[in-house]
Amino acid sequence: MIINQSCSMIIFGGTGDLTHRKLIPALYHLMYQEMLPEGFAVISVGRQKKNNEEYREELYQSVLKYSRFPMDKTIWDQLCEKIYYRAFSFDEGDGYESLKADLQQMDQVHHTRGNRLYYLAVSPENFAPIVEKLKEHGVTAKRGCWQRVVIEKPFGQDLASAQQLNNRIGKVFSEQDTYRIDHYLGKEMIQNIMVIRFANTIFEPLWNHQYIDHIQITAAETEGVGSRGGYYEKAGALRDMVQNHLLQLLAITAMEPPGKNEAEAIRDEKVKILKAIHFPKDSIVHQHVALGQYRGYHMEEKVSPQSTTETYVALKLFLDCDRWKGVPFYIRTGKKLQQKTSQVVIQFKQPDKTFYKECESGCNPNLLVIKIQPEEGTLLQFNAKKPGNLQQILPVGMNFCQNCNLENNSPEAYEKLLLDVMDGDASRFTRWDEVENAWRLIDEISSSCEAALVEEYLPGGWGPEGAQQLIERSGHRWWNL
Ligand SMILES: NC(=O)c1ccc[n+]([C@@H]2O[C@H](COP(=O)([O-])OP(=O)(O)OC[C@H]3O[C@@H](n4cnc5c(N)ncnc54)[C@H](OP(=O)(O)O)[C@@H]3O)[C@@H](O)[C@H]2O)c1
């Protein structure tokens, strides 16, 4: 099959942070590696008044600052001559009329073949209005070419608002052409989880309740909410992180092998996991959730002094399926914690019998740690004899660090994801039923947690005391590796 990647990319939010820090550097990296299609152009839309030259100069500065490759002026010039800036407000019909004409011109000048990649790098309340305006002004009316829309997170704030948004988008773009981005899914090690599981015979046969004791999924940040207080007050850790990144990680870790390495097969399996997660509605809720708020959160910009928004959440979840019968999945995420890290820890069961005295009260557990960021790699911990005459057993680790030796060698998630959209490959984007089932669960957890205490925790530690109790109650401990 010949994939026609040529396209015009229309960035709504062209003056914003995401465009400057991620999207344009990602395009530069693709250009650097000769991975952008020949026929390509960018039209960026924002409100600020500026001409193409001024806009290109600003982007140049951002690429200098954020690129993982050195600045090569020849390559930059090749990219920059394909980038245009248009200033109009999203509610101005005239802006869309000129956009339509500009796009036709791009087809002539840059051979973009009528294909369009609309990237909504804007705040969520603008998603549906922009898409509706595109239709109203006939921008999306072109036939015989592809037209795809990329929608940033968050996709809704709860199930009802996500459904409404989806209905509005669905009147203009089919599900197949709607790419809900979760940049976590473009990260190297997340893609690697499937390879580790399905391309090795040493792991997949053990990947079930017979051999796995429990699984821990962590996304810890050292930063506070910064300037995002206004948004965060309405979201909290559960809606900001668990609904998308952490549930996606859980689904990829726990899913059955998909029949094929194809978008629909993979997403079908993830949906089954999202549907299988259950959360208790009764009096034992407090044994399954711990909420926290870092000391000083009240003083952050745009945060209410009475806020009870959680900046930390830990959950203990079970899956209703044979493979994971009785296996707890602990997930936790928080701000202002001791270390920035995202990882999955798989703790294996103890051997049934052992004749080693040192293991009478339990050997050190076997762990497989999948490190997602900032370090990318895997660690396998197992037991070995300490050298010497005495019989001593020690935990040892085999560490594979993907990004330790070659600095910045991993492609940024956005590079991979932008290429995926041009290729029409949605494997690493969330399908509507994934979003829907994730929101259903989060709404359920959120209403069960209404009475749960939001405990204060000190910045620089590992979260509230309740999170320790949550895991220790089951005889486990958090691994901060
Ligand atoms: N920043 C990140 O690292 C990041 C990471 C993950 C997801 N996201 C998501 O990406 C989206 C964009 O985030 P951001 O941080 O880039 O936001 P931002 O810095 O606030 O940028 C917003 C952009 O929207 C434009 N805009 C707003 N209202 C407009 C209007 N009425 N008409 C025309 N343009 C308008 C702004 O243009 P003017 O400045 O010209 O007014 C600006 O270009 C959000 O959904 C966010 O959740 C961002």
XYZ file of C-alpha atoms and ligand atoms in Angstrom:
529
model
C 0.000 0.000 0.000
C 1.403 3.416 -0.924
C 0.843 5.886 1.884
C 0.225 9.408 0.780
C 1.683 11.546 3.550
C 1.730 14.848 1.647
C -0.437 17.380 3.437
C -1.004 20.856 4.770
C -0.874 20.951 8.536
C -3.102 23.636 10.015
C -2.125 24.443 13.593
C -4.819 26.230 15.570
C -2.948 27.750 18.499
C 0.163 28.545 16.440
C 1.472 31.086 18.970
C 0.929 28.812 21.973
C 3.286 26.936 24.249
C 2.653 23.492 22.759
C 3.422 24.699 19.231
C 6.648 26.389 20.300
C 7.938 23.717 22.659
C 6.792 20.535 20.969
C 5.166 20.741 17.544
C 7.613 22.898 15.600
C 10.711 21.252 17.162
C 9.145 17.880 16.228
C 8.718 19.030 12.616
C 12.317 20.242 12.586
C 13.484 16.839 13.867
C 11.523 15.110 11.139
C 12.974 17.441 8.505
C 16.463 16.824 9.929
C 15.977 13.088 9.503
C 14.429 13.523 6.039
C 11.183 12.036 7.288
C 8.782 14.809 6.325
C 6.924 14.241 3.084
C 8.034 16.207 0.023
C 4.636 17.844 -0.270
C 4.227 19.642 3.024
C 3.207 23.041 4.385
C 2.114 24.505 7.707
C -0.429 27.236 8.303
C -0.431 28.416 11.909
C -3.364 30.351 13.307
C -3.333 32.626 16.365
C -4.735 35.982 17.381
C -1.518 37.936 17.764
C -0.773 40.219 14.848
C 2.484 39.371 13.110
C 3.737 38.606 9.627
C 5.299 35.393 8.339
C 8.856 36.634 8.874
C 8.250 37.638 12.488
C 6.516 34.367 13.207
C 9.280 32.316 11.592
C 11.906 34.175 13.631
C 10.045 33.305 16.860
C 9.887 29.663 15.828
C 13.595 29.706 15.019
C 14.320 30.808 18.600
C 12.096 28.023 19.958
C 13.825 25.382 17.862
C 17.198 26.656 19.091
C 15.936 26.240 22.637
C 13.983 23.002 22.473
C 15.453 20.918 19.657
C 17.299 17.693 20.413
C 19.389 18.237 17.294
C 21.829 21.082 16.637
C 20.535 23.922 14.542
C 21.341 23.379 10.885
C 20.425 26.598 9.131
C 20.005 24.953 5.723
C 17.544 22.430 7.108
C 15.731 25.083 9.109
C 15.387 27.276 6.011
C 13.888 24.362 4.072
C 11.277 23.893 6.786
C 10.675 27.530 7.505
C 9.784 28.405 3.921
C 6.882 25.988 4.239
C 5.468 27.704 7.369
C 2.923 30.531 7.218
C 1.141 32.505 9.905
C -2.440 33.786 9.795
C -3.934 35.996 12.493
C -7.635 35.599 13.157
C -9.897 34.799 16.053
C -11.500 31.354 16.000
C -14.977 32.863 15.831
C -14.265 35.034 12.762
C -15.849 33.549 9.651
C -13.642 35.613 7.303
C -10.560 33.915 8.733
C -11.851 30.492 7.635
C -12.705 31.833 4.176
C -9.129 33.020 3.681
C -7.825 29.781 5.173
C -9.715 27.884 2.482
C -8.066 29.975 -0.223
C -4.640 29.642 1.437
C -4.968 25.879 1.511
C -5.703 25.753 -2.183
C -2.600 27.786 -2.750
C -0.552 25.371 -0.622
C -1.686 22.556 -2.897
C -0.260 24.475 -5.861
C 2.940 25.807 -4.296
C 3.870 22.969 -1.920
C 2.170 20.017 -3.655
C 0.131 19.099 -0.593
C -2.439 17.226 -2.731
C -5.533 18.496 -0.959
C -4.739 16.493 2.207
C -5.272 18.298 5.511
C -4.031 17.667 9.034
C -5.889 19.968 11.427
C -4.085 20.194 14.763
C -6.099 21.715 17.609
C -3.361 23.020 19.930
C -5.888 25.126 21.778
C -7.748 25.069 25.062
C -10.517 22.456 25.131
C -13.469 24.877 24.952
C -12.261 25.775 21.447
C -12.156 22.199 20.073
C -15.778 21.887 18.945
C -16.305 25.521 17.811
C -13.250 25.365 15.503
C -14.334 22.076 13.951
C -17.867 23.421 13.396
C -16.521 26.598 11.799
C -14.341 24.539 9.464
C -17.453 22.756 8.255
C -19.627 25.872 8.106
C -17.140 27.573 5.806
C -16.628 24.545 3.621
C -12.946 24.126 4.547
C -13.474 20.411 5.119
C -15.606 19.941 2.004
C -12.831 18.656 -0.243
C -13.358 15.130 -1.607
C -10.888 12.475 -2.730
C -8.213 13.498 -0.204
C -7.695 12.778 3.463
C -8.684 15.182 6.235
C -7.717 14.316 9.790
C -8.117 16.202 13.029
C -5.795 15.914 16.013
C -7.361 16.806 19.326
C -5.240 17.578 22.362
C -6.070 16.446 25.850
C -8.213 16.752 27.881
C -11.071 15.258 25.833
C -13.909 16.343 28.163
C -13.916 16.827 31.933
C -16.269 13.897 32.618
C -18.300 11.341 30.675
C -21.176 13.710 29.841
C -18.970 16.539 28.526
C -16.784 14.064 26.595
C -19.902 12.579 24.950
C -21.118 16.031 23.986
C -17.748 16.961 22.535
C -17.553 13.699 20.655
C -21.007 14.209 19.137
C -20.042 17.657 17.908
C -16.717 16.527 16.435
C -18.399 13.443 14.933
C -20.674 15.642 12.785
C -17.607 16.842 10.884
C -14.948 14.116 11.173
C -15.485 10.363 11.192
C -14.069 8.344 14.090
C -11.410 7.067 11.708
C -10.244 10.616 11.001
C -10.296 11.745 14.645
C -6.929 11.431 16.378
C -7.245 11.998 20.143
C -3.682 12.517 21.192
C -2.181 11.253 24.423
C 1.508 12.018 23.998
C 2.355 9.310 26.560
C 1.422 6.744 23.929
C 4.197 8.057 21.682
C 6.879 7.536 24.315
C 9.517 4.982 23.407
C 9.141 2.712 26.428
C 5.367 2.607 26.228
C 5.690 1.337 22.690
C 8.288 -1.039 24.068
C 5.914 -2.641 26.607
C 4.230 -4.530 23.793
C 7.574 -5.625 22.340
C 8.833 -6.793 25.741
C 5.650 -8.782 26.262
C 4.971 -10.184 22.830
C 8.435 -10.597 21.290
C 9.976 -12.563 24.197
C 9.091 -15.998 25.436
C 10.625 -15.235 28.832
C 7.918 -12.804 29.931
C 4.530 -13.448 28.337
C 4.047 -16.994 29.761
C 4.472 -15.492 33.258
C 2.218 -12.494 32.585
C -0.752 -13.581 34.684
C -2.093 -14.156 38.195
C -0.219 -17.428 38.595
C 3.169 -15.697 38.573
C 2.533 -12.004 39.119
C 1.881 -10.824 42.648
C 0.892 -7.265 41.831
C 1.630 -4.367 39.485
C 2.501 -0.765 40.369
C 2.159 2.108 37.931
C 3.658 5.453 38.949
C 3.763 8.901 37.356
C 5.484 11.232 39.798
C 6.312 14.876 39.192
C 8.552 17.212 41.179
C 6.844 20.369 39.898
C 3.713 21.923 41.355
C 0.796 23.206 39.279
C 2.690 26.347 38.210
C 0.550 28.616 36.062
C -2.039 25.878 35.378
C -3.892 26.410 38.678
C -7.110 27.560 36.973
C -7.361 24.364 34.915
C -6.069 22.093 37.672
C -8.621 23.265 40.226
C -11.382 21.722 38.073
C -9.418 18.623 37.131
C -7.229 17.327 39.959
C -4.814 14.423 39.641
C -7.544 11.871 38.927
C -8.902 13.655 35.846
C -5.624 15.211 34.721
C -3.436 12.093 34.825
C -5.304 8.908 35.701
C -8.117 9.198 33.143
C -5.679 9.242 30.246
C -1.982 8.420 30.810
C -2.238 5.991 33.716
C -5.272 4.057 32.517
C -3.663 3.767 29.097
C -0.512 2.380 30.707
C -2.549 -0.054 32.730
C -4.467 -1.176 29.642
C -1.313 -1.777 27.585
C 0.328 -3.656 30.467
C -2.695 -5.844 31.178
C -4.303 -6.456 27.773
C -4.516 -9.822 26.029
C -2.237 -10.202 22.996
C -4.020 -8.454 20.128
C -4.663 -10.693 17.109
C -2.660 -8.322 14.917
C -0.285 -5.418 15.395
C -2.924 -3.057 14.048
C -4.758 -0.077 15.481
C -8.212 -1.635 15.781
C -7.005 -4.945 17.239
C -4.844 -3.206 19.854
C -7.581 -0.760 20.791
C -10.175 -3.556 21.036
C -7.995 -5.273 23.645
C -7.392 -2.064 25.597
C -11.124 -1.393 25.756
C -11.721 -4.858 27.234
C -9.326 -4.006 30.066
C -10.888 -0.602 30.696
C -14.274 -2.310 30.963
C -12.867 -4.973 33.294
C -11.524 -2.536 35.907
C -13.758 -2.316 38.918
C -13.839 -0.035 41.871
C -15.832 -0.770 45.041
C -18.875 1.378 45.734
C -19.311 0.318 49.350
C -17.772 1.054 52.703
C -14.359 -0.337 51.761
C -13.708 2.523 49.309
C -11.163 4.074 51.663
C -9.062 0.908 51.364
C -8.790 1.490 47.628
C -8.027 5.187 47.380
C -5.738 7.772 48.955
C -5.949 11.433 48.042
C -3.474 14.160 48.928
C -2.742 17.822 48.388
C 0.758 19.269 48.706
C 1.376 21.852 51.377
C 1.347 25.282 49.743
C -1.063 24.369 46.938
C -3.524 26.965 48.294
C -1.015 29.718 47.629
C -0.652 28.861 43.929
C -1.953 31.252 41.284
C -5.726 30.869 40.547
C -6.206 28.296 43.342
C -8.969 28.762 45.892
C -7.778 29.084 49.515
C -10.459 26.500 50.427
C -9.580 24.109 47.602
C -9.952 20.388 48.236
C -8.574 19.458 44.812
C -6.248 16.471 44.998
C -2.713 16.894 43.675
C -1.981 13.258 44.510
C -3.984 10.092 44.065
C -3.216 6.430 44.729
C -5.653 3.685 43.746
C -5.847 -0.041 44.254
C -7.775 -1.612 41.386
C -8.723 -5.137 40.362
C -9.653 -6.473 36.942
C -12.600 -8.785 36.355
C -10.866 -11.278 34.068
C -9.227 -14.684 34.373
C -5.696 -13.534 33.606
C -5.619 -11.034 36.483
C -7.808 -12.756 39.062
C -6.898 -11.381 42.511
C -3.918 -9.309 41.276
C -3.937 -5.761 42.629
C -2.963 -2.937 40.283
C -1.702 0.000 42.322
C -1.555 3.289 40.502
C -0.319 6.596 41.857
C 0.440 10.029 40.537
C 1.236 13.288 42.227
C 2.860 16.671 42.055
C 5.733 18.015 44.183
C 7.056 14.538 44.891
C 10.633 13.554 45.538
C 11.563 12.430 42.055
C 10.297 12.835 38.516
C 9.599 9.354 37.281
C 7.122 7.304 35.290
C 7.426 3.559 35.547
C 5.637 0.244 35.693
C 6.842 -2.261 38.306
C 5.803 -5.878 37.934
C 6.391 -7.805 41.146
C 6.445 -11.569 40.726
C 5.279 -14.104 43.293
C 7.624 -15.848 45.708
C 8.674 -19.413 44.885
C 6.286 -21.962 46.489
C 9.116 -23.877 48.108
C 12.708 -23.096 48.782
C 15.383 -24.919 50.706
C 17.372 -21.733 51.366
C 17.214 -20.679 54.963
C 17.638 -17.020 53.917
C 14.334 -17.212 52.085
C 12.308 -18.784 54.877
C 10.502 -15.532 55.509
C 10.456 -14.694 51.802
C 13.173 -14.037 49.216
C 13.654 -10.649 47.691
C 10.952 -10.458 45.065
C 11.669 -10.696 41.367
C 10.852 -7.369 39.760
C 10.584 -6.254 36.188
C 10.684 -2.469 36.051
C 9.755 -0.677 32.851
C 11.150 2.834 33.091
C 9.325 5.297 30.906
C 10.804 8.676 31.846
C 13.124 10.425 32.428
C 15.248 7.271 32.251
C 14.099 4.898 29.535
C 14.815 1.225 29.988
C 14.130 -1.932 31.934
C 15.473 -3.434 35.112
C 15.149 -7.094 35.973
C 15.771 -7.913 39.616
C 16.441 -11.493 40.659
C 18.280 -13.371 43.417
C 21.887 -14.519 43.236
C 24.466 -15.882 45.627
C 26.772 -13.356 47.222
C 30.374 -14.319 46.323
C 32.236 -15.867 49.247
C 32.137 -18.839 51.536
C 29.033 -17.871 53.413
C 25.664 -18.715 51.958
C 24.068 -15.353 51.363
C 21.451 -14.442 48.800
C 21.360 -10.979 47.321
C 19.005 -9.205 44.953
C 20.877 -8.255 41.762
C 19.701 -6.220 38.829
C 20.145 -6.433 35.080
C 19.704 -2.931 33.882
C 19.070 -1.923 30.298
C 19.143 1.850 29.992
C 18.092 3.011 26.584
C 18.866 6.714 26.892
C 21.861 6.680 29.267
C 24.697 6.511 26.770
C 23.515 8.519 23.846
C 22.003 11.707 25.145
C 18.752 12.736 23.477
C 18.751 9.717 21.198
C 15.068 8.921 21.608
C 12.632 10.582 19.285
C 10.169 12.909 20.965
C 6.675 11.473 21.262
C 5.285 14.204 19.016
C 7.582 13.260 16.133
C 6.294 9.733 16.056
C 2.694 10.784 16.571
C 2.709 13.411 13.825
C 4.113 10.869 11.373
C 1.434 8.413 12.488
C -1.291 10.909 11.602
C 0.238 11.502 8.174
C 0.403 7.712 7.699
C -3.204 7.258 8.869
C -2.051 4.951 11.684
C -4.194 5.468 14.783
C -2.667 2.702 16.968
C -1.155 5.206 19.367
C -4.248 7.419 19.584
C -7.251 6.832 21.778
C -10.437 5.599 20.164
C -13.750 6.981 21.392
C -14.736 3.845 23.327
C -11.439 3.969 25.236
C -12.104 7.579 26.244
C -15.720 6.754 27.070
C -14.881 3.782 29.303
C -12.051 5.645 31.002
C -14.373 8.537 31.844
C -17.083 6.152 33.053
C -14.616 4.645 35.517
C -13.207 8.006 36.616
C -16.724 9.391 37.221
C -17.494 6.317 39.306
C -14.278 6.611 41.321
C -14.772 10.317 41.730
C -18.302 9.979 43.116
C -17.235 7.132 45.425
C -14.401 9.317 46.704
C -16.470 12.370 47.492
C -16.269 11.702 51.201
C -12.613 10.649 51.097
C -10.199 12.785 53.025
C -7.728 14.854 51.025
C -4.672 14.625 53.209
C -1.925 17.241 53.193
C 1.584 16.052 52.276
C 4.954 17.732 52.350
C 6.620 18.670 49.058
C 9.689 16.586 48.320
C 8.381 13.320 49.782
C 6.352 10.442 48.348
C 2.841 11.698 49.015
C 0.354 11.331 51.861
C 0.566 8.819 54.687
C -2.694 7.286 53.454
C -0.932 6.083 50.307
C 1.570 4.134 52.416
C -1.243 2.584 54.426
C -3.172 1.721 51.270
C -0.367 -0.479 49.977
C 0.973 -1.743 53.323
C -2.469 -3.001 54.310
C -2.031 -5.687 51.631
C 1.514 -6.506 52.720
C 3.127 -4.616 49.827
C 5.365 -1.572 49.563
C 5.830 1.158 46.967
C 8.957 0.733 44.882
C 10.677 4.105 44.408
C 13.381 2.875 42.065
N 1.769 23.131 26.542
C 1.968 21.837 26.676
O 3.071 21.349 26.930
C 0.811 20.884 26.502
C 1.024 19.505 26.753
C -0.039 18.613 26.555
C -1.263 19.085 26.121
N -1.443 20.433 25.901
C -2.758 20.871 25.411
O -2.545 21.616 24.206
C -3.508 22.649 24.099
C -2.769 23.987 23.928
O -2.000 24.233 25.081
P -0.951 25.431 25.146
O -0.212 25.244 26.410
O -0.169 25.535 23.883
O -1.912 26.715 25.271
P -1.541 28.249 25.164
O -0.075 28.467 25.303
O -2.468 28.986 26.054
O -1.913 28.618 23.651
C -3.227 28.809 23.210
C -3.244 29.195 21.753
O -4.583 29.367 21.343
C -4.702 30.624 20.683
N -6.041 31.174 20.926
C -6.740 31.157 22.083
N -7.955 31.705 21.883
C -8.020 32.046 20.570
C -9.017 32.627 19.751
N -10.210 32.976 20.220
N -8.737 32.817 18.449
C -7.509 32.484 17.933
N -6.514 31.930 18.666
C -6.771 31.716 19.961
C -3.636 31.486 21.296
O -3.357 32.523 20.385
P -2.886 34.005 20.858
O -1.760 33.792 21.819
O -2.412 34.598 19.593
O -4.056 34.639 21.484
C -2.503 30.490 21.420
O -1.880 30.315 20.172
C -4.366 22.563 25.372
O -5.497 21.792 25.102
C -3.466 21.831 26.351
O -4.218 21.114 27.323
C -0.437 21.317 26.078
